Amino acid sequence: QVQLVESGGGLVQAGGSLRLSCAASGSIFSINTMGWYRQAPGKQRELVARITSGGSTNYADSVKGRFTVSRDNAKNTVYLQMNSLKPEDTAVYYCNFFSNQPFGSYNYWGQGTQVTVSS
C-alpha cells in the first residue's frame, strides 16, 4: 500500500499563490508517475498536472503558465506551485500515485486538500 499525505491547501485571494505538497510512503516503486487532480462540487475530477519519475510533465491547458509541478524522488514527494490563482481554481485537490508494473498497476489517491480562491 501507498499512503499519500497532502498539505498546503487553504484560502487565498485571486492572484495569490499556494504551494501544495504530497509525500508518499509505503510500498514505493521508483518508476512512477505522481500528480495532482482536482474536483469542484458537482463537477468531474480533472487532471491538473503530473510528473514522471524521469521528470516528464503534463499540465491541463487551464493551468499552463500558472502552475508548476515538481518532485523530489529522494523524498518521494511531489509539489504543485500555484501562482496567479483564479476563483475557477477552487476545488479539492487530490494527490495521485501511479506505477505500472509487469504483473499489475498501482493507483493510489490522497485524501484531498481544499483550495479556495476568493474574488
PDB file of C-alpha atoms in Angstrom:
ATOM      1  CA  GLN A   1       0.000   0.000   0.000  1.00  0.00           C
ATOM      2  CA  VAL A   2       0.987   3.586  -0.661  1.00  0.00           C
ATOM      3  CA  GLN A   3      -0.078   6.386   1.634  1.00  0.00           C
ATOM      4  CA  LEU A   4      -0.235   9.935   0.314  1.00  0.00           C
ATOM      5  CA  VAL A   5      -0.228  12.868   2.705  1.00  0.00           C
ATOM      6  CA  GLU A   6      -1.113  16.260   1.267  1.00  0.00           C
ATOM      7  CA  SER A   7      -0.519  19.691   2.706  1.00  0.00           C
ATOM      8  CA  GLY A   8      -0.566  23.326   1.666  1.00  0.00           C
ATOM      9  CA  GLY A   9      -4.202  23.934   0.829  1.00  0.00           C
ATOM     10  CA  GLY A  10      -6.100  26.911   2.117  1.00  0.00           C
ATOM     11  CA  LEU A  11      -7.886  30.142   1.341  1.00  0.00           C
ATOM     12  CA  VAL A  12      -6.275  32.742  -0.883  1.00  0.00           C
ATOM     13  CA  GLN A  13      -7.395  35.793  -2.811  1.00  0.00           C
ATOM     14  CA  ALA A  14      -7.411  35.872  -6.588  1.00  0.00           C
ATOM     15  CA  GLY A  15      -3.935  36.492  -7.916  1.00  0.00           C
ATOM     16  CA  GLY A  16      -2.298  34.869  -4.926  1.00  0.00           C
ATOM     17  CA  SER A  17      -0.195  31.747  -4.647  1.00  0.00           C
ATOM     18  CA  LEU A  18      -0.208  28.434  -2.841  1.00  0.00           C
ATOM     19  CA  ARG A  19       2.193  25.518  -2.774  1.00  0.00           C
ATOM     20  CA  LEU A  20       0.845  22.014  -2.329  1.00  0.00           C
ATOM     21  CA  SER A  21       2.970  19.104  -1.173  1.00  0.00           C
ATOM     22  CA  CYS A  22       2.305  15.380  -1.272  1.00  0.00           C
ATOM     23  CA  ALA A  23       4.557  12.860   0.432  1.00  0.00           C
ATOM     24  CA  ALA A  24       4.277   9.189  -0.478  1.00  0.00           C
ATOM     25  CA  SER A  25       5.144   6.385   1.895  1.00  0.00           C
ATOM     26  CA  GLY A  26       4.784   2.626   1.986  1.00  0.00           C
ATOM     27  CA  SER A  27       5.441   0.288  -0.910  1.00  0.00           C
ATOM     28  CA  ILE A  28       7.036   2.756  -3.273  1.00  0.00           C
ATOM     29  CA  PHE A  29       8.165   1.800  -6.761  1.00  0.00           C
ATOM     30  CA  SER A  30      10.931   4.025  -8.044  1.00  0.00           C
ATOM     31  CA  ILE A  31       9.417   4.213 -11.521  1.00  0.00           C
ATOM     32  CA  ASN A  32       6.124   6.002 -11.181  1.00  0.00           C
ATOM     33  CA  THR A  33       4.001   8.997 -12.017  1.00  0.00           C
ATOM     34  CA  MET A  34       2.780  11.386  -9.358  1.00  0.00           C
ATOM     35  CA  GLY A  35       0.417  14.237  -9.907  1.00  0.00           C
ATOM     36  CA  TRP A  36      -2.493  16.380  -8.917  1.00  0.00           C
ATOM     37  CA  TYR A  37      -6.151  16.191  -9.813  1.00  0.00           C
ATOM     38  CA  ARG A  38      -8.955  18.436  -8.668  1.00  0.00           C
ATOM     39  CA  GLN A  39     -12.697  18.234  -8.294  1.00  0.00           C
ATOM     40  CA  ALA A  40     -15.123  21.075  -7.759  1.00  0.00           C
ATOM     41  CA  PRO A  41     -18.611  20.436  -6.347  1.00  0.00           C
ATOM     42  CA  GLY A  42     -20.880  18.964  -8.996  1.00  0.00           C
ATOM     43  CA  LYS A  43     -18.059  18.590 -11.492  1.00  0.00           C
ATOM     44  CA  GLN A  44     -15.901  15.761 -12.761  1.00  0.00           C
ATOM     45  CA  ARG A  45     -12.425  15.122 -11.449  1.00  0.00           C
ATOM     46  CA  GLU A  46      -9.824  16.548 -13.802  1.00  0.00           C
ATOM     47  CA  LEU A  47      -6.091  16.334 -14.234  1.00  0.00           C
ATOM     48  CA  VAL A  48      -4.185  19.407 -13.098  1.00  0.00           C
ATOM     49  CA  ALA A  49      -0.578  18.344 -13.500  1.00  0.00           C
ATOM     50  CA  ARG A  50       1.556  15.231 -13.298  1.00  0.00           C
ATOM     51  CA  ILE A  51       5.210  14.316 -13.417  1.00  0.00           C
ATOM     52  CA  THR A  52       7.013  11.040 -14.026  1.00  0.00           C
ATOM     53  CA  SER A  53       9.962   9.789 -12.034  1.00  0.00           C
ATOM     54  CA  GLY A  54      12.032  10.731 -15.077  1.00  0.00           C
ATOM     55  CA  GLY A  55      10.865  14.333 -14.921  1.00  0.00           C
ATOM     56  CA  SER A  56       8.388  14.488 -17.798  1.00  0.00           C
ATOM     57  CA  THR A  57       5.427  16.755 -17.049  1.00  0.00           C
ATOM     58  CA  ASN A  58       1.902  17.256 -18.277  1.00  0.00           C
ATOM     59  CA  TYR A  59      -0.488  20.111 -17.490  1.00  0.00           C
ATOM     60  CA  ALA A  60      -4.100  20.921 -18.035  1.00  0.00           C
ATOM     61  CA  ASP A  61      -4.484  23.763 -20.515  1.00  0.00           C
ATOM     62  CA  SER A  62      -6.270  25.828 -17.888  1.00  0.00           C
ATOM     63  CA  VAL A  63      -3.213  25.939 -15.615  1.00  0.00           C
ATOM     64  CA  LYS A  64      -0.341  26.117 -18.086  1.00  0.00           C
ATOM     65  CA  GLY A  65       1.918  29.040 -17.331  1.00  0.00           C
ATOM     66  CA  ARG A  66       0.484  29.441 -13.837  1.00  0.00           C
ATOM     67  CA  PHE A  67       1.144  26.112 -12.109  1.00  0.00           C
ATOM     68  CA  THR A  68       4.393  24.186 -11.858  1.00  0.00           C
ATOM     69  CA  VAL A  69       4.689  20.560 -10.796  1.00  0.00           C
ATOM     70  CA  SER A  70       7.958  19.195  -9.473  1.00  0.00           C
ATOM     71  CA  ARG A  71       9.194  16.283  -7.414  1.00  0.00           C
ATOM     72  CA  ASP A  72      11.926  15.134  -5.110  1.00  0.00           C
ATOM     73  CA  ASN A  73      12.489  11.449  -5.774  1.00  0.00           C
ATOM     74  CA  ALA A  74      14.667  11.020  -2.694  1.00  0.00           C
ATOM     75  CA  LYS A  75      11.764  12.201  -0.539  1.00  0.00           C
ATOM     76  CA  ASN A  76       9.029  10.588  -2.643  1.00  0.00           C
ATOM     77  CA  THR A  77       7.336  13.958  -2.658  1.00  0.00           C
ATOM     78  CA  VAL A  78       5.544  15.886  -5.383  1.00  0.00           C
ATOM     79  CA  TYR A  79       4.850  19.613  -5.283  1.00  0.00           C
ATOM     80  CA  LEU A  80       2.437  21.909  -7.036  1.00  0.00           C
ATOM     81  CA  GLN A  81       3.317  25.584  -7.100  1.00  0.00           C
ATOM     82  CA  MET A  82       0.163  27.521  -7.938  1.00  0.00           C
ATOM     83  CA  ASN A  83       0.530  31.149  -8.971  1.00  0.00           C
ATOM     84  CA  SER A  84      -1.937  33.711 -10.286  1.00  0.00           C
ATOM     85  CA  LEU A  85      -4.784  31.775  -8.748  1.00  0.00           C
ATOM     86  CA  LYS A  86      -8.294  32.325 -10.049  1.00  0.00           C
ATOM     87  CA  PRO A  87     -11.686  31.636  -8.465  1.00  0.00           C
ATOM     88  CA  GLU A  88     -12.096  28.896 -11.079  1.00  0.00           C
ATOM     89  CA  ASP A  89      -9.227  27.048  -9.402  1.00  0.00           C
ATOM     90  CA  THR A  90     -11.352  26.485  -6.310  1.00  0.00           C
ATOM     91  CA  ALA A  91     -11.640  22.747  -5.752  1.00  0.00           C
ATOM     92  CA  VAL A  92     -10.491  19.832  -3.676  1.00  0.00           C
ATOM     93  CA  TYR A  93      -7.051  18.863  -4.898  1.00  0.00           C
ATOM     94  CA  TYR A  94      -6.060  15.204  -4.786  1.00  0.00           C
ATOM     95  CA  CYS A  95      -2.577  13.773  -4.958  1.00  0.00           C
ATOM     96  CA  ASN A  96      -2.158  10.688  -7.140  1.00  0.00           C
ATOM     97  CA  PHE A  97       0.459   7.958  -7.346  1.00  0.00           C
ATOM     98  CA  PHE A  98       0.586   5.584 -10.302  1.00  0.00           C
ATOM     99  CA  SER A  99       3.008   2.828 -11.218  1.00  0.00           C
ATOM    100  CA  ASN A 100       2.741   0.256 -13.974  1.00  0.00           C
ATOM    101  CA  GLN A 101       4.470  -2.996 -13.092  1.00  0.00           C
ATOM    102  CA  PRO A 102       4.895  -6.230 -15.091  1.00  0.00           C
ATOM    103  CA  PHE A 103       2.036  -8.005 -13.315  1.00  0.00           C
ATOM    104  CA  GLY A 104      -0.244  -5.123 -12.467  1.00  0.00           C
ATOM    105  CA  SER A 105      -0.655  -1.427 -11.973  1.00  0.00           C
ATOM    106  CA  TYR A 106      -0.846   0.587  -8.775  1.00  0.00           C
ATOM    107  CA  ASN A 107      -3.054   3.643  -8.421  1.00  0.00           C
ATOM    108  CA  TYR A 108      -3.447   5.488  -5.115  1.00  0.00           C
ATOM    109  CA  TRP A 109      -5.055   8.726  -4.010  1.00  0.00           C
ATOM    110  CA  GLY A 110      -4.587  11.145  -1.181  1.00  0.00           C
ATOM    111  CA  GLN A 111      -7.462  12.319   0.978  1.00  0.00           C
ATOM    112  CA  GLY A 112      -7.669  15.684  -0.752  1.00  0.00           C
ATOM    113  CA  THR A 113      -6.915  19.218   0.337  1.00  0.00           C
ATOM    114  CA  GLN A 114      -9.246  22.168  -0.148  1.00  0.00           C
ATOM    115  CA  VAL A 115      -8.111  25.149  -2.187  1.00  0.00           C
ATOM    116  CA  THR A 116     -10.423  28.140  -2.144  1.00  0.00           C
ATOM    117  CA  VAL A 117      -9.743  31.253  -4.212  1.00  0.00           C
ATOM    118  CA  SER A 118     -11.862  34.295  -3.440  1.00  0.00           C
ATOM    119  CA  SER A 119     -12.702  37.061  -5.899  1.00  0.00           C
TER     120      SER A 119
END
